[in-house]
Amino acid sequence: MPSTKLFKMILDDFNDEEEEEMAIAFICELLTKRRTVRHQGSISGHAYIWHDRIQEKYMRSPNKDDIARLLRGNEVRGFPGMLGSIDCMHWKWKNCPAAWKCMYVRHVHEKTIIFEAIATHDLWIWHAFFGLPESHNDINVLERSFLFTDLIEGHAPPANYSINGHDYAMAY
């Protein structure tokens, strides 16, 4: 029996929209867990290429030389102590799998995927993160960002600078 017919049979038993939404959320959760377990521990061809071929050169955290260059360049531009500017973008996900729809629908009932990135003025993207499920806004994304968490916990590269008479010892 195709899964769409099965879901239709399950959902037809509910009387109101709230119960139906809860059932859809439950089904999505089951499908996601199943998929995660099935693929756990294996690296697909695309993931292998991404990890071994692209990430090491292009999508990596800045090393000491990169940090020094970023701090110098941003200070010249009037932003002392700044490593980069983080931004989030909500992309409409036209072909979102039906089973995942409930996890990626925003408050405006559009399926979107969130892209968080830090790029330099010369377009070096040294941080990118796709895909938080559920309807998150930019603040929720930042709360889950390991970069933001590291900054809050004081794990940022050292950088001595002064803004409006206040001295700082950590890059941002």
mmCIF file of C-alpha atoms in Angstrom:
data_model
loop_
_atom_site.group_PDB
_atom_site.id
_atom_site.type_symbol
_atom_site.label_atom_id
_atom_site.label_comp_id
_atom_site.label_asym_id
_atom_site.label_seq_id
_atom_site.Cartn_x
_atom_site.Cartn_y
_atom_site.Cartn_z
ATOM 1 C CA MET A 1 0.000 0.000 0.000
ATOM 2 C CA PRO A 2 1.523 3.362 -0.972
ATOM 3 C CA SER A 3 2.393 5.510 2.031
ATOM 4 C CA THR A 4 0.128 8.384 0.886
ATOM 5 C CA LYS A 5 -2.921 6.092 1.051
ATOM 6 C CA LEU A 6 -1.855 4.866 4.477
ATOM 7 C CA PHE A 7 -1.486 8.434 5.760
ATOM 8 C CA LYS A 8 -4.866 9.367 4.275
ATOM 9 C CA MET A 9 -6.466 6.432 6.090
ATOM 10 C CA ILE A 10 -4.817 7.445 9.361
ATOM 11 C CA LEU A 11 -5.727 11.116 9.002
ATOM 12 C CA ASP A 12 -9.362 10.452 8.051
ATOM 13 C CA ASP A 13 -9.980 9.225 11.604
ATOM 14 C CA PHE A 14 -9.381 12.662 13.146
ATOM 15 C CA ASN A 15 -12.243 15.050 13.813
ATOM 16 C CA ASP A 16 -10.574 18.444 13.936
ATOM 17 C CA GLU A 17 -7.590 20.238 12.397
ATOM 18 C CA GLU A 18 -5.593 20.287 15.629
ATOM 19 C CA GLU A 19 -5.712 16.494 15.959
ATOM 20 C CA GLU A 20 -4.833 16.134 12.292
ATOM 21 C CA GLU A 21 -1.828 18.475 12.672
ATOM 22 C CA MET A 22 -0.627 16.468 15.667
ATOM 23 C CA ALA A 23 -0.921 13.262 13.645
ATOM 24 C CA ILE A 24 1.016 14.793 10.746
ATOM 25 C CA ALA A 25 3.744 15.947 13.139
ATOM 26 C CA PHE A 26 3.942 12.443 14.624
ATOM 27 C CA ILE A 27 4.187 10.828 11.174
ATOM 28 C CA CYS A 28 6.901 13.295 10.111
ATOM 29 C CA GLU A 29 8.845 12.545 13.279
ATOM 30 C CA LEU A 30 8.632 8.795 12.652
ATOM 31 C CA LEU A 31 9.781 9.173 9.046
ATOM 32 C CA THR A 32 12.664 11.432 10.033
ATOM 33 C CA LYS A 33 13.875 9.066 12.751
ATOM 34 C CA ARG A 34 13.652 6.099 10.387
ATOM 35 C CA ARG A 35 15.648 7.917 7.725
ATOM 36 C CA THR A 36 18.264 9.034 10.264
ATOM 37 C CA VAL A 37 18.757 5.507 11.589
ATOM 38 C CA ARG A 38 18.943 4.054 8.087
ATOM 39 C CA HIS A 39 21.723 6.468 7.043
ATOM 40 C CA GLN A 40 23.561 6.706 10.344
ATOM 41 C CA GLY A 41 27.255 5.911 10.067
ATOM 42 C CA SER A 42 27.418 5.961 6.276
ATOM 43 C CA ILE A 43 28.701 8.738 4.071
ATOM 44 C CA SER A 44 27.095 9.085 0.678
ATOM 45 C CA GLY A 45 29.157 10.033 -2.360
ATOM 46 C CA HIS A 46 28.097 13.685 -2.245
ATOM 47 C CA ALA A 47 28.870 13.968 1.464
ATOM 48 C CA TYR A 48 32.288 12.393 0.875
ATOM 49 C CA ILE A 49 33.102 14.872 -1.893
ATOM 50 C CA TRP A 50 31.886 17.755 0.271
ATOM 51 C CA HIS A 51 33.861 16.672 3.323
ATOM 52 C CA ASP A 52 37.144 15.641 1.703
ATOM 53 C CA ARG A 53 37.335 17.840 -1.386
ATOM 54 C CA ILE A 54 35.563 21.104 -0.682
ATOM 55 C CA GLN A 55 35.356 21.682 3.054
ATOM 56 C CA GLU A 56 39.097 21.566 3.740
ATOM 57 C CA LYS A 57 39.861 24.405 1.330
ATOM 58 C CA TYR A 58 36.742 26.530 1.106
ATOM 59 C CA MET A 59 34.369 25.821 3.987
ATOM 60 C CA ARG A 60 36.607 25.815 6.994
ATOM 61 C CA SER A 61 37.020 27.877 10.102
ATOM 62 C CA PRO A 62 39.626 30.611 9.804
ATOM 63 C CA ASN A 63 43.138 29.685 10.919
ATOM 64 C CA LYS A 64 45.496 32.138 12.708
ATOM 65 C CA ASP A 65 46.637 33.755 9.453
ATOM 66 C CA ASP A 66 43.037 34.096 8.251
ATOM 67 C CA ILE A 67 41.990 35.630 11.570
ATOM 68 C CA ALA A 68 44.800 38.192 11.439
ATOM 69 C CA ARG A 69 43.865 39.089 7.842
ATOM 70 C CA LEU A 70 40.147 39.344 8.676
ATOM 71 C CA LEU A 71 40.780 41.532 11.724
ATOM 72 C CA ARG A 72 43.125 43.861 9.768
ATOM 73 C CA GLY A 73 40.736 44.167 6.832
ATOM 74 C CA ASN A 74 37.669 44.810 8.962
ATOM 75 C CA GLU A 75 39.504 47.367 11.101
ATOM 76 C CA VAL A 76 40.382 49.305 7.930
ATOM 77 C CA ARG A 77 36.669 49.221 7.030
ATOM 78 C CA GLY A 78 35.734 50.648 10.451
ATOM 79 C CA PHE A 79 34.874 47.416 12.270
ATOM 80 C CA PRO A 80 37.714 46.687 14.732
ATOM 81 C CA GLY A 81 37.585 43.202 16.249
ATOM 82 C CA MET A 82 35.068 41.888 13.710
ATOM 83 C CA LEU A 83 35.737 38.532 12.038
ATOM 84 C CA GLY A 84 32.657 38.574 9.843
ATOM 85 C CA SER A 85 28.997 39.347 9.573
ATOM 86 C CA ILE A 86 26.543 36.515 10.148
ATOM 87 C CA ASP A 87 23.243 36.473 8.316
ATOM 88 C CA CYS A 88 20.303 34.129 7.884
ATOM 89 C CA MET A 89 18.144 33.729 4.813
ATOM 90 C CA HIS A 90 14.890 31.824 4.445
ATOM 91 C CA TRP A 91 14.799 30.110 1.055
ATOM 92 C CA LYS A 92 11.485 28.892 -0.291
ATOM 93 C CA TRP A 93 11.772 25.132 -0.696
ATOM 94 C CA LYS A 94 9.583 24.371 -3.687
ATOM 95 C CA ASN A 95 10.393 20.652 -3.787
ATOM 96 C CA CYS A 96 10.374 19.928 -0.069
ATOM 97 C CA PRO A 97 9.579 16.222 0.402
ATOM 98 C CA ALA A 98 5.975 15.785 1.493
ATOM 99 C CA ALA A 99 7.060 13.785 4.544
ATOM 100 C CA TRP A 100 9.181 16.724 5.764
ATOM 101 C CA LYS A 101 6.668 19.462 4.982
ATOM 102 C CA CYS A 102 5.473 19.869 8.554
ATOM 103 C CA MET A 103 9.027 20.433 9.783
ATOM 104 C CA TYR A 104 9.846 23.218 7.325
ATOM 105 C CA VAL A 105 6.642 25.282 7.194
ATOM 106 C CA ARG A 106 6.928 28.843 8.492
ATOM 107 C CA HIS A 107 4.234 30.944 10.097
ATOM 108 C CA VAL A 108 3.219 32.159 6.626
ATOM 109 C CA HIS A 109 2.573 28.534 5.578
ATOM 110 C CA GLU A 110 5.475 28.397 3.139
ATOM 111 C CA LYS A 111 8.039 25.627 3.138
ATOM 112 C CA THR A 112 11.452 27.207 3.703
ATOM 113 C CA ILE A 113 14.928 26.113 4.622
ATOM 114 C CA ILE A 114 17.175 28.419 6.621
ATOM 115 C CA PHE A 115 20.661 29.273 5.399
ATOM 116 C CA GLU A 116 23.048 30.801 7.941
ATOM 117 C CA ALA A 117 26.345 32.121 6.599
ATOM 118 C CA ILE A 118 29.378 34.252 7.308
ATOM 119 C CA ALA A 119 31.164 35.664 4.296
ATOM 120 C CA THR A 120 34.001 38.121 3.858
ATOM 121 C CA HIS A 121 33.990 41.155 1.579
ATOM 122 C CA ASP A 122 35.822 39.076 -1.049
ATOM 123 C CA LEU A 123 33.102 36.376 -0.896
ATOM 124 C CA TRP A 124 35.001 33.734 1.092
ATOM 125 C CA ILE A 125 32.216 31.893 2.913
ATOM 126 C CA TRP A 126 33.876 30.453 5.990
ATOM 127 C CA HIS A 127 30.702 29.335 7.720
ATOM 128 C CA ALA A 128 27.482 27.988 6.253
ATOM 129 C CA PHE A 129 24.693 26.047 7.854
ATOM 130 C CA PHE A 130 21.512 24.768 6.209
ATOM 131 C CA GLY A 131 18.371 23.235 7.360
ATOM 132 C CA LEU A 132 17.045 23.732 10.840
ATOM 133 C CA PRO A 133 13.634 22.073 10.942
ATOM 134 C CA GLU A 134 10.536 23.723 12.396
ATOM 135 C CA SER A 135 9.566 27.345 11.951
ATOM 136 C CA HIS A 136 12.590 29.175 13.264
ATOM 137 C CA ASN A 137 13.343 32.843 12.948
ATOM 138 C CA ASP A 138 16.846 34.306 12.796
ATOM 139 C CA ILE A 139 17.081 34.613 16.593
ATOM 140 C CA ASN A 140 16.230 30.916 17.056
ATOM 141 C CA VAL A 141 18.847 30.007 14.464
ATOM 142 C CA LEU A 142 21.511 32.046 16.262
ATOM 143 C CA GLU A 143 20.595 30.371 19.558
ATOM 144 C CA ARG A 144 21.392 27.010 17.935
ATOM 145 C CA SER A 145 24.514 28.197 16.125
ATOM 146 C CA PHE A 146 27.731 26.763 17.519
ATOM 147 C CA LEU A 147 29.497 29.997 16.517
ATOM 148 C CA PHE A 148 27.166 32.117 18.625
ATOM 149 C CA THR A 149 27.400 29.657 21.520
ATOM 150 C CA ASP A 150 31.206 29.780 21.385
ATOM 151 C CA LEU A 151 31.119 33.583 21.445
ATOM 152 C CA ILE A 152 28.751 33.651 24.436
ATOM 153 C CA GLU A 153 30.983 31.165 26.294
ATOM 154 C CA GLY A 154 34.070 33.276 25.586
ATOM 155 C CA HIS A 155 35.616 30.939 23.012
ATOM 156 C CA ALA A 156 36.580 33.433 20.352
ATOM 157 C CA PRO A 157 39.936 34.439 18.918
ATOM 158 C CA PRO A 158 41.775 37.068 20.958
ATOM 159 C CA ALA A 159 41.675 40.572 19.528
ATOM 160 C CA ASN A 160 42.506 43.763 21.403
ATOM 161 C CA TYR A 161 40.580 46.825 20.274
ATOM 162 C CA SER A 162 38.737 49.826 21.653
ATOM 163 C CA ILE A 163 35.308 51.200 20.709
ATOM 164 C CA ASN A 164 33.965 54.411 22.269
ATOM 165 C CA GLY A 165 36.539 54.214 25.055
ATOM 166 C CA HIS A 166 35.706 50.616 25.998
ATOM 167 C CA ASP A 167 38.455 48.014 25.643
ATOM 168 C CA TYR A 168 37.677 44.527 24.346
ATOM 169 C CA ALA A 169 39.859 41.421 24.175
ATOM 170 C CA MET A 170 37.754 39.052 22.074
ATOM 171 C CA ALA A 171 36.885 39.110 18.370
ATOM 172 C CA TYR A 172 33.275 39.048 17.293
#
